């Protein structure tokens, strides 16, 4: 329950994860050259996307 509330603060990162998945699928389908994917990955990294799960875990304990 606490974890769910904490994760709400990262809804923009969760939305970005969905966009990354969609961009990845577009590359797999051959309908995209990967430029969007690269931009999304860079933005995700800059916003702390690779560490927010650990941050939520640490605070939820």
Backbone as a chain_set.jsonl record, in Angstrom:
{"seq": "XXXXXXXXXXXXXXXXXXXXXXXXXXXXXXXXXXXXXXXXXXXXXXXXXXXXXXXXXXXXX", "coords": {"N": [[0.814, -1.18, 0.0], [1.829, 1.307, 0.893], [3.941, 1.359, -0.85], [2.608, 1.539, -3.318], [1.557, 4.116, -3.15], [3.916, 5.608, -3.044], [4.956, 5.048, -5.576], [3.236, 6.448, -7.205], [4.264, 8.968, -7.355], [6.063, 8.754, -9.339], [4.8, 8.623, -11.767], [5.167, 9.877, -14.224], [7.539, 8.766, -15.126], [6.733, 6.132, -15.401], [4.922, 6.404, -17.491], [6.703, 7.179, -19.442], [8.187, 4.834, -19.647], [6.302, 3.221, -20.919], [6.14, 4.533, -23.385], [8.719, 4.078, -24.282], [8.653, 1.302, -24.585], [6.784, 1.16, -26.681], [8.162, 2.53, -28.71], [10.317, 0.836, -29.001], [9.005, -1.44, -29.964], [8.172, -0.422, -32.427], [10.614, -0.187, -33.71], [11.312, -2.885, -33.873], [9.313, -3.77, -35.561], [10.11, -2.509, -37.808], [9.25, -0.023, -38.557], [10.372, 2.273, -37.642], [13.34, 4.186, -37.206], [14.763, 4.285, -34.872], [15.502, 6.678, -33.705], [13.64, 8.067, -32.093], [13.452, 6.257, -29.997], [16.055, 6.341, -28.927], [16.124, 8.996, -28.005], [14.105, 8.876, -26.067], [15.179, 6.995, -24.263], [17.433, 8.382, -23.378], [16.212, 10.556, -22.091], [14.8, 9.184, -20.106], [16.902, 8.15, -18.568], [18.085, 10.546, -17.666], [16.066, 11.51, -16.031], [16.13, 9.807, -13.923], [15.208, 7.233, -14.259], [16.387, 4.706, -14.138], [16.887, 4.283, -11.507], [14.703, 4.758, -9.882], [13.056, 2.666, -8.962], [14.601, 1.406, -7.006], [14.811, 3.534, -5.245], [12.15, 3.799, -4.386], [11.847, 1.304, -3.142], [13.717, 1.573, -1.053], [12.635, 3.677, 0.502], [10.168, 2.619, 1.173], [10.659, 0.674, 3.037]], "CA": [[0.0, 0.0, 0.0], [2.741, 2.448, 0.933], [4.706, 1.296, -2.099], [1.745, 2.058, -4.386], [1.499, 5.575, -3.002], [5.225, 6.141, -3.423], [5.126, 4.922, -7.024], [2.431, 7.478, -7.871], [5.137, 10.126, -7.573], [6.876, 8.479, -10.522], [3.901, 8.29, -12.873], [5.73, 10.353, -15.495], [8.518, 7.762, -15.552], [5.987, 4.957, -15.85], [4.428, 6.752, -18.827], [7.87, 7.16, -20.321], [8.489, 3.42, -19.878], [5.359, 2.749, -21.937], [6.558, 5.112, -24.662], [9.936, 3.359, -24.674], [8.212, -0.005, -25.086], [6.151, 1.373, -27.984], [9.221, 2.88, -29.66], [11.065, -0.405, -29.232], [8.193, -2.283, -30.84], [8.224, 0.187, -33.761], [11.899, -0.568, -34.306], [11.235, -4.315, -34.182], [8.429, -3.883, -36.721], [10.768, -1.876, -38.945], [8.581, 1.221, -38.926], [11.07, 3.395, -37.016], [14.797, 4.023, -37.296], [15.345, 4.253, -33.543], [15.819, 8.01, -33.181], [12.729, 8.328, -30.975], [13.846, 5.357, -28.915], [17.276, 6.89, -28.318], [15.74, 10.202, -27.263], [13.343, 8.461, -24.887], [16.109, 6.353, -23.326], [18.249, 9.445, -22.78], [15.351, 11.299, -21.165], [14.534, 8.268, -18.997], [18.108, 8.122, -17.736], [18.252, 11.855, -17.028], [15.026, 11.686, -15.014], [16.315, 8.834, -12.848], [14.42, 6.04, -14.538], [17.075, 3.46, -13.791], [17.072, 4.166, -10.059], [13.525, 5.074, -9.076], [12.546, 1.463, -8.283], [15.414, 1.245, -5.796], [14.434, 4.618, -4.336], [10.862, 3.424, -3.803], [12.111, 0.192, -2.22], [14.432, 2.072, 0.121], [11.733, 4.485, 1.319], [9.041, 1.792, 1.616], [11.058, -0.237, 4.128]], "C": [[0.868, 1.258, 0.0], [3.518, 2.519, -0.373], [3.896, 1.867, -3.26], [1.674, 3.579, -4.344], [2.814, 6.222, -3.418], [5.416, 6.111, -4.939], [4.302, 5.941, -7.8], [3.268, 8.717, -8.177], [5.967, 9.973, -8.841], [6.021, 8.127, -11.734], [4.444, 8.767, -14.216], [6.781, 9.375, -16.018], [7.827, 6.49, -16.034], [5.409, 5.199, -17.244], [5.559, 6.703, -19.841], [8.292, 5.719, -20.628], [7.569, 2.84, -20.957], [5.737, 3.276, -23.317], [7.815, 4.419, -25.187], [9.567, 1.992, -25.243], [7.588, 0.119, -26.476], [7.194, 1.693, -29.051], [10.06, 1.651, -29.995], [10.298, -1.311, -30.195], [8.187, -1.738, -32.268], [9.528, -0.152, -34.463], [11.883, -2.037, -34.723], [10.397, -4.538, -35.442], [9.045, -3.286, -37.979], [10.14, -0.571, -39.377], [9.236, 2.455, -38.312], [12.566, 3.116, -37.059], [15.495, 4.049, -35.943], [15.676, 5.603, -32.945], [14.934, 8.35, -31.987], [13.118, 7.5, -29.757], [15.068, 5.906, -28.182], [16.97, 8.119, -27.481], [15.007, 9.841, -25.974], [14.244, 7.825, -23.829], [16.969, 7.402, -22.625], [17.441, 10.222, -21.747], [15.073, 10.463, -19.912], [15.716, 8.237, -18.027], [18.283, 9.436, -16.981], [17.251, 12.088, -15.902], [15.121, 10.664, -13.877], [15.553, 7.537, -13.036], [15.068, 4.737, -14.124], [17.247, 3.279, -12.289], [15.796, 4.361, -9.246], [12.933, 3.849, -8.374], [13.308, 1.231, -6.974], [15.074, 2.321, -4.771], [13.117, 4.297, -3.634], [11.061, 2.303, -2.789], [12.748, 0.674, -0.924], [13.488, 2.832, 1.049], [10.607, 3.629, 1.905], [9.393, 0.868, 2.778], [10.74, 0.298, 5.475]], "O": [[0.656, 2.164, -0.806], [3.726, 3.597, -0.93], [4.434, 2.596, -4.094], [1.725, 4.242, -5.38], [2.818, 7.266, -4.07], [5.974, 7.044, -5.516], [4.638, 6.265, -8.939], [3.005, 9.428, -9.147], [6.51, 10.95, -9.356], [6.473, 7.412, -12.628], [4.205, 8.126, -15.24], [6.898, 9.182, -17.228], [8.294, 5.847, -16.974], [5.408, 4.297, -18.082], [5.379, 6.235, -20.965], [8.709, 5.421, -21.747], [8.01, 2.063, -21.804], [5.661, 2.545, -24.305], [7.955, 4.201, -26.39], [10.11, 1.575, -26.267], [7.832, -0.717, -27.346], [7.118, 1.183, -30.169], [10.461, 1.457, -31.142], [10.876, -1.875, -31.125], [8.196, -2.515, -33.223], [9.546, -0.38, -35.673], [12.377, -2.391, -35.793], [10.724, -5.38, -36.279], [8.564, -3.527, -39.086], [10.456, -0.058, -40.45], [8.716, 3.563, -38.445], [13.004, 1.969, -36.963], [16.708, 3.852, -35.878], [16.092, 5.676, -31.789], [15.42, 8.864, -30.98], [13.111, 7.993, -28.628], [15.1, 5.928, -26.952], [17.492, 8.27, -26.377], [15.258, 10.428, -24.922], [14.087, 8.088, -22.637], [17.204, 7.316, -21.42], [17.931, 10.51, -20.655], [15.107, 10.978, -18.795], [15.534, 8.292, -16.811], [18.593, 9.434, -15.79], [17.554, 12.783, -14.931], [14.285, 10.66, -12.973], [15.284, 6.825, -12.069], [14.38, 3.771, -13.796], [17.705, 2.226, -11.844], [15.807, 4.15, -8.033], [12.362, 3.985, -7.292], [12.706, 0.895, -5.953], [15.05, 2.054, -3.57], [12.987, 4.501, -2.427], [10.5, 2.351, -1.694], [12.371, 0.242, 0.165], [13.541, 2.645, 2.265], [10.145, 3.892, 3.016], [8.497, 0.336, 3.434], [11.017, -0.355, 6.48]]}, "num_chains": 1, "name": "protein.A"}
